[in-house]
JSON list of C-alpha atoms in Angstrom, two decimals:
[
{"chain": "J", "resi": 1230, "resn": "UNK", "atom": "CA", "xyz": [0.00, 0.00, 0.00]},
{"chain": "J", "resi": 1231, "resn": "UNK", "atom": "CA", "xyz": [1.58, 3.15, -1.30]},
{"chain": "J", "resi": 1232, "resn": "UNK", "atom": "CA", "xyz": [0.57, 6.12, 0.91]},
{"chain": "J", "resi": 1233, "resn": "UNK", "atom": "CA", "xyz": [2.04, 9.07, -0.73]},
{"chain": "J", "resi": 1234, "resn": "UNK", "atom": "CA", "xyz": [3.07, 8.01, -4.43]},
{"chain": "J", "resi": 1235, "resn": "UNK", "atom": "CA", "xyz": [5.10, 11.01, -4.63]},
{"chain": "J", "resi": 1236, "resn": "UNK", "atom": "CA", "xyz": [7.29, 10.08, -1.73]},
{"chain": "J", "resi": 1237, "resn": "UNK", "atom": "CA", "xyz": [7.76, 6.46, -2.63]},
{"chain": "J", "resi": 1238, "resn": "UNK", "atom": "CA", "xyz": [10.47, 3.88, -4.58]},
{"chain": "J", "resi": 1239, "resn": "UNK", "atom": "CA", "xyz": [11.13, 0.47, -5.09]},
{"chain": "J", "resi": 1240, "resn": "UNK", "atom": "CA", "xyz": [14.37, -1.66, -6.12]},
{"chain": "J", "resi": 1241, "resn": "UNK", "atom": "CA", "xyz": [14.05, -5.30, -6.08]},
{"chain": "J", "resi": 1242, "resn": "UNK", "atom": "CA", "xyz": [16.67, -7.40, -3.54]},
{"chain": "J", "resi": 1243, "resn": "UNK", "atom": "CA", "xyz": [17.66, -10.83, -3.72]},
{"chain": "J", "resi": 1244, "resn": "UNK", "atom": "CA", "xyz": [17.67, -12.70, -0.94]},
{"chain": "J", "resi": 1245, "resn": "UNK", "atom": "CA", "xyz": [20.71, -15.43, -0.09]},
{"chain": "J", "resi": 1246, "resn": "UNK", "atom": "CA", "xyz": [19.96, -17.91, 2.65]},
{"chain": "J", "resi": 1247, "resn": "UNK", "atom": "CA", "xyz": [22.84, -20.16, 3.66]},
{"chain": "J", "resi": 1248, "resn": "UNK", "atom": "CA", "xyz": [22.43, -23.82, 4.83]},
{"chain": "J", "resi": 1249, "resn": "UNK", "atom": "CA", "xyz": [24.81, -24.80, 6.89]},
{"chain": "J", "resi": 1250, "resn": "UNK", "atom": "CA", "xyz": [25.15, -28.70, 8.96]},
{"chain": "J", "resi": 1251, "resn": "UNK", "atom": "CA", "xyz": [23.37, -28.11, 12.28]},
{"chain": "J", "resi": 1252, "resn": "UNK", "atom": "CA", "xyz": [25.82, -28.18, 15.53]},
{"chain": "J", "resi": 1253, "resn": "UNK", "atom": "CA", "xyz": [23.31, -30.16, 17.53]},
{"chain": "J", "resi": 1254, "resn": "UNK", "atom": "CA", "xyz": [21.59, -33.29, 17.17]},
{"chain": "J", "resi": 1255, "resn": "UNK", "atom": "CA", "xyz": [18.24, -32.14, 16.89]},
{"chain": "J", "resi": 1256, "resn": "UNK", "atom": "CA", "xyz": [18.65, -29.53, 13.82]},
{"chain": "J", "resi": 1257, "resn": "UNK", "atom": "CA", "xyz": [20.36, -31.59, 10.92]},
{"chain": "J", "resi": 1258, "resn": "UNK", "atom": "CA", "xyz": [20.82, -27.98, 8.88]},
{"chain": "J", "resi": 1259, "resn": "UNK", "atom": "CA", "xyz": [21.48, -24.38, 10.46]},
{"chain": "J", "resi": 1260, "resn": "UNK", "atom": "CA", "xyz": [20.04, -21.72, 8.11]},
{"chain": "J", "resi": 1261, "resn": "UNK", "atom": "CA", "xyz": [21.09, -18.00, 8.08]},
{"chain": "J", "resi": 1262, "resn": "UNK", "atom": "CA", "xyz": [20.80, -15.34, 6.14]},
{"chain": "J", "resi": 1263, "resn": "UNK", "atom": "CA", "xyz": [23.71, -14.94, 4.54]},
{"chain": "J", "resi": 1264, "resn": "UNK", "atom": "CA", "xyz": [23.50, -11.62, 2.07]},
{"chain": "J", "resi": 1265, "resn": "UNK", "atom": "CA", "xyz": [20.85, -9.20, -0.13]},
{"chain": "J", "resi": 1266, "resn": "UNK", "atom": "CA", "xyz": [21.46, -8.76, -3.94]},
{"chain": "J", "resi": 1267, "resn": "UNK", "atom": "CA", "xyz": [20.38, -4.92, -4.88]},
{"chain": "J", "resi": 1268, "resn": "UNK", "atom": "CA", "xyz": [18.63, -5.16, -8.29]},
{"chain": "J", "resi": 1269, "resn": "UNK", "atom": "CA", "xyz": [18.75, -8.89, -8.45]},
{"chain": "J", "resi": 1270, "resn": "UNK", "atom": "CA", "xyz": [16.80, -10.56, -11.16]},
{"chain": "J", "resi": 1271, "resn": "UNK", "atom": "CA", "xyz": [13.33, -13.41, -10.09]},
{"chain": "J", "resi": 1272, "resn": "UNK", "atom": "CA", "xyz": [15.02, -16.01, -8.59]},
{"chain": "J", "resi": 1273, "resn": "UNK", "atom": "CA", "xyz": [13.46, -19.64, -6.63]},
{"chain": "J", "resi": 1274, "resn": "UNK", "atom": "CA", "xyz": [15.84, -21.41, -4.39]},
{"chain": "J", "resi": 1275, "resn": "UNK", "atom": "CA", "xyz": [18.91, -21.13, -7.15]},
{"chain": "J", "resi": 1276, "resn": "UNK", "atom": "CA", "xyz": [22.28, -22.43, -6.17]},
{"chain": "J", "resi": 1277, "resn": "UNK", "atom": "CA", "xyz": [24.86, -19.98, -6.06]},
{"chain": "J", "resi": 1278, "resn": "UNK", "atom": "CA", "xyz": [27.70, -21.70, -4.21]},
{"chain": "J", "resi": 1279, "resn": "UNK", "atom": "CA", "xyz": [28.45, -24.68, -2.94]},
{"chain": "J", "resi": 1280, "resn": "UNK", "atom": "CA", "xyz": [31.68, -25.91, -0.59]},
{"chain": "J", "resi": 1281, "resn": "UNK", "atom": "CA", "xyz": [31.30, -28.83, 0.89]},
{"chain": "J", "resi": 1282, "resn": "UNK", "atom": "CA", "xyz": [28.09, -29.19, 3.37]},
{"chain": "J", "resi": 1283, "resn": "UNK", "atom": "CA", "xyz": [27.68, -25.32, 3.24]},
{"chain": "J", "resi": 1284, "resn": "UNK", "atom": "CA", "xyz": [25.56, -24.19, 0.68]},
{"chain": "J", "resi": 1285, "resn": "UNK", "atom": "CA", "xyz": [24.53, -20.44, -0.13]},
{"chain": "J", "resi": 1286, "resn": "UNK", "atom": "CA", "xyz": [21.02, -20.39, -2.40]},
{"chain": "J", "resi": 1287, "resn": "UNK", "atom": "CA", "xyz": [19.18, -16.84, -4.14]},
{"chain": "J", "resi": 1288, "resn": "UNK", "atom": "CA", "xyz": [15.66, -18.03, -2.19]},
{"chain": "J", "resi": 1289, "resn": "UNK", "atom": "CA", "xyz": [13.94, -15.18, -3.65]},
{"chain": "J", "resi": 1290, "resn": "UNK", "atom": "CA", "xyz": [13.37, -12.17, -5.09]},
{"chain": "J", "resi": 1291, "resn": "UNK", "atom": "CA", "xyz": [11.58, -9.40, -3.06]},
{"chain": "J", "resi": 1292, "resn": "UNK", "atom": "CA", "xyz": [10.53, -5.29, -3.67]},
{"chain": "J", "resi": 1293, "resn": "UNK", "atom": "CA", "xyz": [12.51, -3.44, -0.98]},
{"chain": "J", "resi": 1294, "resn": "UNK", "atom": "CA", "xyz": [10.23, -0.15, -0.34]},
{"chain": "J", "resi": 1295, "resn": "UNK", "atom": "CA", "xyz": [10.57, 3.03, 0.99]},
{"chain": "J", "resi": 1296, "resn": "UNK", "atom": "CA", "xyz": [7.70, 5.52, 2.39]},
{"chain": "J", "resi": 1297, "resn": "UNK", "atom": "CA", "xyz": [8.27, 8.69, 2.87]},
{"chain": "J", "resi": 1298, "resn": "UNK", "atom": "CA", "xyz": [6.21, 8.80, 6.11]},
{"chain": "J", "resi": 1299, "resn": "UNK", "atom": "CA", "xyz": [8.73, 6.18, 7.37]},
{"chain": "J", "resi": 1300, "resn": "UNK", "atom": "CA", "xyz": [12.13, 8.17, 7.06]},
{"chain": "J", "resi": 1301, "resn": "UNK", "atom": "CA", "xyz": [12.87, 8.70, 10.35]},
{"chain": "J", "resi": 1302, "resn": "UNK", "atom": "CA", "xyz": [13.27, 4.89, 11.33]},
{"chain": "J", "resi": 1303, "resn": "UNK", "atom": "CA", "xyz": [15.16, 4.70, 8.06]},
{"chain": "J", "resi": 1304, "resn": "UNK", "atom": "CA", "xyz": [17.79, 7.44, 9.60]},
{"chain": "J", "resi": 1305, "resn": "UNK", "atom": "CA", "xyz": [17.60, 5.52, 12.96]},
{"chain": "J", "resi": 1306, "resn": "UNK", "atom": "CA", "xyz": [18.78, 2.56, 10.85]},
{"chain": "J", "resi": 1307, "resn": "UNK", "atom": "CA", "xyz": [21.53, 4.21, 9.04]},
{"chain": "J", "resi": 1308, "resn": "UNK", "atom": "CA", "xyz": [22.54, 5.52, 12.14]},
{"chain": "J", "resi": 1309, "resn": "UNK", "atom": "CA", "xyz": [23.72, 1.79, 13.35]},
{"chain": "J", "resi": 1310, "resn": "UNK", "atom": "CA", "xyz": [27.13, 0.99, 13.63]},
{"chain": "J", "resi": 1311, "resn": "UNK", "atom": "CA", "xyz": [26.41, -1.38, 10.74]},
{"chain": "J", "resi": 1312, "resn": "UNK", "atom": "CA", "xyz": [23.26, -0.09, 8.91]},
{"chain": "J", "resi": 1313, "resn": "UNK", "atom": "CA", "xyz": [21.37, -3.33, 8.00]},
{"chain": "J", "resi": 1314, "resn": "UNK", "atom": "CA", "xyz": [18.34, -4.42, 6.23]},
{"chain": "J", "resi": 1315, "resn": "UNK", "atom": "CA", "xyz": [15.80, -7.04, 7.77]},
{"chain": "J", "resi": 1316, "resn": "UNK", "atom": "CA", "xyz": [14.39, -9.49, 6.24]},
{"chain": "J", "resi": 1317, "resn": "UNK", "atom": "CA", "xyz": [11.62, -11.49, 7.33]},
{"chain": "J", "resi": 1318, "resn": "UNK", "atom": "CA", "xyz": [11.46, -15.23, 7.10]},
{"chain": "J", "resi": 1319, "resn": "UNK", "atom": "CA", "xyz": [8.51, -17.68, 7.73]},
{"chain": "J", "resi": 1320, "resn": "UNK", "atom": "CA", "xyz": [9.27, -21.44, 8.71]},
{"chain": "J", "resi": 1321, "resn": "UNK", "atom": "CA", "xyz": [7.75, -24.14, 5.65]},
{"chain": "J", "resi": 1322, "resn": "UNK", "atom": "CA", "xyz": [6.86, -27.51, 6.53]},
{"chain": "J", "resi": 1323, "resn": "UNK", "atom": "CA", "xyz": [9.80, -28.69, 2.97]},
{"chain": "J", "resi": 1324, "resn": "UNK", "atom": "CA", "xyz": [12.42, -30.13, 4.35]},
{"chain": "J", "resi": 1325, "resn": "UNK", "atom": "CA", "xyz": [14.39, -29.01, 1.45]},
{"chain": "J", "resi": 1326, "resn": "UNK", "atom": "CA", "xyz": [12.83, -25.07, 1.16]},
{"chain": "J", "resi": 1327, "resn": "UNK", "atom": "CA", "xyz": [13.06, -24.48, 4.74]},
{"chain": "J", "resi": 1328, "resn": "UNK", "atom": "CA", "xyz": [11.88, -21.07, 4.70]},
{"chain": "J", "resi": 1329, "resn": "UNK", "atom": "CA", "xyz": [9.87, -18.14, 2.70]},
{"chain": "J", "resi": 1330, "resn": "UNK", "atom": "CA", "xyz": [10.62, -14.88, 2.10]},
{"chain": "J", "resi": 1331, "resn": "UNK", "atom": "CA", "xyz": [7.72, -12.88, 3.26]},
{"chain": "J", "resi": 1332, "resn": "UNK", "atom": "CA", "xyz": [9.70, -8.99, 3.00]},
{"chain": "J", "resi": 1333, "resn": "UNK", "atom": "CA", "xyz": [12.83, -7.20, 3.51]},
{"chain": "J", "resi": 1334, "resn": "UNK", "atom": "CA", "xyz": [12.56, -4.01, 4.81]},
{"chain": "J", "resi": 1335, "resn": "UNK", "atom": "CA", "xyz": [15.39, -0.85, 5.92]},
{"chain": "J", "resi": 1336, "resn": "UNK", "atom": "CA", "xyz": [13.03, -0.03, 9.26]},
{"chain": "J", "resi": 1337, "resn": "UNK", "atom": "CA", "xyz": [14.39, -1.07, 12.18]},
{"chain": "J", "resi": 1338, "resn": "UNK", "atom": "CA", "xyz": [10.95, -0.69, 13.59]},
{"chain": "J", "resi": 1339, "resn": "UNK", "atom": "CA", "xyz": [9.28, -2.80, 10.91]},
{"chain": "J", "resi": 1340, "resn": "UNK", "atom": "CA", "xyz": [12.13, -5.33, 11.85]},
{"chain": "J", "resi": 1341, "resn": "UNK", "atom": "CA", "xyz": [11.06, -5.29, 15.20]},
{"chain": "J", "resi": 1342, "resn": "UNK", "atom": "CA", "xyz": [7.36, -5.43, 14.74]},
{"chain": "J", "resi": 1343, "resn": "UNK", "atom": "CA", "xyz": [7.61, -8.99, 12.72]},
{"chain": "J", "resi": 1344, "resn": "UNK", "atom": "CA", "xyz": [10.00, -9.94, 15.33]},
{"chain": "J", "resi": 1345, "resn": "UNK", "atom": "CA", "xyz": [7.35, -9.57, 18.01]},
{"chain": "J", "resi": 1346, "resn": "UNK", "atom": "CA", "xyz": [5.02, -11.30, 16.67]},
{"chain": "J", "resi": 1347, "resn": "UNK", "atom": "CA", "xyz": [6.78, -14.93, 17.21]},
{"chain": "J", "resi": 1348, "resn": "UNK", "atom": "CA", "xyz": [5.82, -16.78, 13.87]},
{"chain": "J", "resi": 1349, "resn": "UNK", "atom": "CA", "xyz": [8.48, -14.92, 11.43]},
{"chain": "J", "resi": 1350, "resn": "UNK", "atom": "CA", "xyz": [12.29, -15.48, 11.66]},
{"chain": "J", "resi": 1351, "resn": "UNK", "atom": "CA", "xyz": [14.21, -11.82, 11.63]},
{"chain": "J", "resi": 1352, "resn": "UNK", "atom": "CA", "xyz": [17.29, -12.13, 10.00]},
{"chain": "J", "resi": 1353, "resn": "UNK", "atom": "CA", "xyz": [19.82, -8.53, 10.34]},
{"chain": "J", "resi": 1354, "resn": "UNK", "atom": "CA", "xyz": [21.70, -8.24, 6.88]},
{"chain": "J", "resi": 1355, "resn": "UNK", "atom": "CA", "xyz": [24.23, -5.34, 6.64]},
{"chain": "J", "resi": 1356, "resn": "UNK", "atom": "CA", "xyz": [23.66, -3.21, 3.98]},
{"chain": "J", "resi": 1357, "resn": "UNK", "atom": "CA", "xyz": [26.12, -3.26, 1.08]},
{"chain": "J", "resi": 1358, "resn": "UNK", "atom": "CA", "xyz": [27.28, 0.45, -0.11]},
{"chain": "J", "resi": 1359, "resn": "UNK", "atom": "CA", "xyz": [25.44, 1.16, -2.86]},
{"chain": "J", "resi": 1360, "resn": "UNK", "atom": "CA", "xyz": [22.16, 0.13, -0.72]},
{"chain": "J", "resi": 1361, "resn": "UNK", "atom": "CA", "xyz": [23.21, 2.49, 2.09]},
{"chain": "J", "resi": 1362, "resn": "UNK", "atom": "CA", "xyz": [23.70, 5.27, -0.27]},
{"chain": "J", "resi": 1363, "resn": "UNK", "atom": "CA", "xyz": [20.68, 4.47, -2.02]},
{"chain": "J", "resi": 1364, "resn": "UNK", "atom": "CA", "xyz": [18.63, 4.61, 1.07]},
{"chain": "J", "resi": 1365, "resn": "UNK", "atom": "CA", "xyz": [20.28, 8.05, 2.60]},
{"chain": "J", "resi": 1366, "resn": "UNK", "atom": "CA", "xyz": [19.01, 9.91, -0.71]},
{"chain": "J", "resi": 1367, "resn": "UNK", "atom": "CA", "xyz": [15.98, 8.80, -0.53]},
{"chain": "J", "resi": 1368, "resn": "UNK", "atom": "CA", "xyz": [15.60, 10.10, 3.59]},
{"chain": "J", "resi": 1369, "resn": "UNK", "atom": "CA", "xyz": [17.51, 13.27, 3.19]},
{"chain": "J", "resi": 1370, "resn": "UNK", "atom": "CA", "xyz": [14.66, 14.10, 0.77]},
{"chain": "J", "resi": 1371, "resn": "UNK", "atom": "CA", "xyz": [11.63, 13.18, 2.64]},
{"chain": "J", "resi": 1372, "resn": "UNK", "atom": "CA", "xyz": [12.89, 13.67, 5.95]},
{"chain": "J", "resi": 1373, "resn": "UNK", "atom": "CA", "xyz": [10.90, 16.43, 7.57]},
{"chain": "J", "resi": 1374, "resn": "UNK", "atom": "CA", "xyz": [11.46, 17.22, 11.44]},
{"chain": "J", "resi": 1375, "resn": "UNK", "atom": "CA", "xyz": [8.64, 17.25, 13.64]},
{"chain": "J", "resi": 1376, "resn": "UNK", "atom": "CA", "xyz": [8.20, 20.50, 15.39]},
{"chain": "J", "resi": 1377, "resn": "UNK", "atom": "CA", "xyz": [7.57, 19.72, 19.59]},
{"chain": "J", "resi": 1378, "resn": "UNK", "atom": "CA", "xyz": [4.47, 20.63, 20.64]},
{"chain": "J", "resi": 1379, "resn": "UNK", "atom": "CA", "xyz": [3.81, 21.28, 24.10]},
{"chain": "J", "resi": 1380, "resn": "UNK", "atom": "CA", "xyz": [0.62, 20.42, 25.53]},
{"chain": "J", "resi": 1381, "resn": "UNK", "atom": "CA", "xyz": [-1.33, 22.27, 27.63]},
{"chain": "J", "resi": 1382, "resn": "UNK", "atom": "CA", "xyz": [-3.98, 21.10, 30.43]},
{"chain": "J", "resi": 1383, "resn": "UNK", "atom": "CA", "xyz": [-7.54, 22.76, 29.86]},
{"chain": "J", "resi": 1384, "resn": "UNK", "atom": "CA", "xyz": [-9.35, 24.87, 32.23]},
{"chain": "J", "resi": 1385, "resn": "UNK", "atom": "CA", "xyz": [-11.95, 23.06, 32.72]},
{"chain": "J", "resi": 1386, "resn": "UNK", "atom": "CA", "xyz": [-12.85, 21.93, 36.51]},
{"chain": "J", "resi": 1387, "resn": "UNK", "atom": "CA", "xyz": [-13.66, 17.73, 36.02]},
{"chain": "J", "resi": 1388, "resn": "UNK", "atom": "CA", "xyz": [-13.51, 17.59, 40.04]},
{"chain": "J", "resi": 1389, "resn": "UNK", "atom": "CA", "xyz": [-17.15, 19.13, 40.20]},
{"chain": "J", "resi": 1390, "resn": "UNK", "atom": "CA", "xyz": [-19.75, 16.85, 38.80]},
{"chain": "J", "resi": 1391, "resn": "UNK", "atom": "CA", "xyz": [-19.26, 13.06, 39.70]},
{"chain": "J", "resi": 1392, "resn": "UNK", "atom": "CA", "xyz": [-20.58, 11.60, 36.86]},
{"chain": "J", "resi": 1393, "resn": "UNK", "atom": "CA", "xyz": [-21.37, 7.69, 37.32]},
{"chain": "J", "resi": 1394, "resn": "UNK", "atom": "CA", "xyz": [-20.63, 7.27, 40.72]},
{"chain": "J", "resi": 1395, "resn": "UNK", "atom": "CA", "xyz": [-23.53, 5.29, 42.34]},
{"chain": "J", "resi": 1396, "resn": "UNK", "atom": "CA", "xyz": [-26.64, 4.41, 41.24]},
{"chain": "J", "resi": 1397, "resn": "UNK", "atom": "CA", "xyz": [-28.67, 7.07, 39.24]},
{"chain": "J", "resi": 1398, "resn": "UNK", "atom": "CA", "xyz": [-32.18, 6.01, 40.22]},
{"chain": "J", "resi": 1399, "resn": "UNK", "atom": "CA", "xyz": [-31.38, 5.40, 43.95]},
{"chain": "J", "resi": 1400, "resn": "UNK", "atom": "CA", "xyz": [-31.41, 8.67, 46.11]},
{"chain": "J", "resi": 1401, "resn": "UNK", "atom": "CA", "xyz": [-28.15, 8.41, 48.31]},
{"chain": "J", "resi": 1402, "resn": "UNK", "atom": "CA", "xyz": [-28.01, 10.09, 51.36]},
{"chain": "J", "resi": 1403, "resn": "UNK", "atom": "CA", "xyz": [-24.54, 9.09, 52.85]},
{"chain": "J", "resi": 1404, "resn": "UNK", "atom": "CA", "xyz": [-21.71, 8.24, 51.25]},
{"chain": "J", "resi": 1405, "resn": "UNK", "atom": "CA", "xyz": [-21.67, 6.02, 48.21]},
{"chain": "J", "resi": 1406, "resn": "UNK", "atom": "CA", "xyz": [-18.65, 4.46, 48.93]},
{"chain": "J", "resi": 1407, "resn": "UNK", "atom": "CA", "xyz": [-19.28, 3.23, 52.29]},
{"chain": "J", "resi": 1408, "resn": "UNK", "atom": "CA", "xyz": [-19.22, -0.31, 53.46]},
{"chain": "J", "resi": 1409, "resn": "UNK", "atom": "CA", "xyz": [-22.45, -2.36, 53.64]},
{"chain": "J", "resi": 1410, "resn": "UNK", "atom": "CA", "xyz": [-23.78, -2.33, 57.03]},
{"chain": "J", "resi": 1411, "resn": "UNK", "atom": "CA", "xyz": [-24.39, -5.78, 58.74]},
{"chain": "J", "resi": 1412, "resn": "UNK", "atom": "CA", "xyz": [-27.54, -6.45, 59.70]},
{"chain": "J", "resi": 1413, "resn": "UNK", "atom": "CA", "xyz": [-28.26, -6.68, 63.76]},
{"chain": "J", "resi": 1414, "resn": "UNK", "atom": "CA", "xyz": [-29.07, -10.06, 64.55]},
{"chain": "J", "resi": 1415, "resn": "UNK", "atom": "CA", "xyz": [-32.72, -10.02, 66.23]},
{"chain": "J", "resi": 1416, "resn": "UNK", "atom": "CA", "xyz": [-33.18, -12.12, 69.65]}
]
């Protein structure tokens, strides 16, 4: 969903995932995400390398966006000590596809927010150069600084008038939030 089309752009990023042998015996593969492709091409679980056990595969092919309405947790991002994308992966029942794709994204807020949710795998990529620069230009145009605005109380008295306290069509005479009186046993 594109809010402002004016403040919005797209480049497509390949995704690498890595499978590794697992270290334990209850995972036989470990699986990482290993690097993003800037303006990679469609791409379904291709090989790209292979050494030994360790093998790195282009899972996919996904639309990195950027909002204008989201620049400031883009310049919290690039503000890292290693700017990163994330991308977000959800667990497959194939043995041999392990995972999908579901977005990459250069919020660290959007990271977080998937993260959260405890279904999706959140994977932090650093960004290669071009990527970093890419994203910058696209902030330092968008980026507009909110202006603090202090609030103020109003004058209005709410203290007077206690609306809802009690019961409206019972007259009370004492106070409403006193205890229940026991009842005198009778001899």
């Amino acid at each position: 969903m594109v809010r402002n089309p004016h403040q919005y752009q797209s480049m497509s990023l390949g995704i690498v995932l890595r499978r590794s042998p697992g270290v334990t015996a209850w995972a036989k593969w470990s699986w990482r995400v290993a690097d993003v492709l800037p303006g990679a091409g469609p791409a379904s679980w291709n090989t790209i390398r292979e050494t030994g056990d360790v093998r790195d595969y282009h899972v996919a092919t996904v639309p990195l966006e950027l909002h204008g309405a989201e620049c400031e947790a883009y310049r919290t991002g690039l503000a890292d000590a290693v700017p990163s994308v994330y991308v977000v992966l959800r667990s497959t029942d194939d043995t041999e596809r392990s995972f999908d794709v579901l977005l990459a994204t250069a919020s660290p807020y959007e990271g977080q927010d998937y993260s959260d949710n405890g279904e999706d795998l959140v994977e932090k990529v650093p960004m290669p150069d071009g990527l970093i620069a890419w994203v910058n230009d696209f902030t330092e145009r968008f980026y507009e600084e909110e202006t603090f605005v202090k609030r103020r109380r109003d004058k209005k008295r709410v203290d007077i008038v206690e609306d809802g306290i009690g019961d409206a069509r019972i007259s009370q005479i004492s106070d409403v939030y006193r205890a229940p009186r026991r009842k005198e046993p009778t001899a």
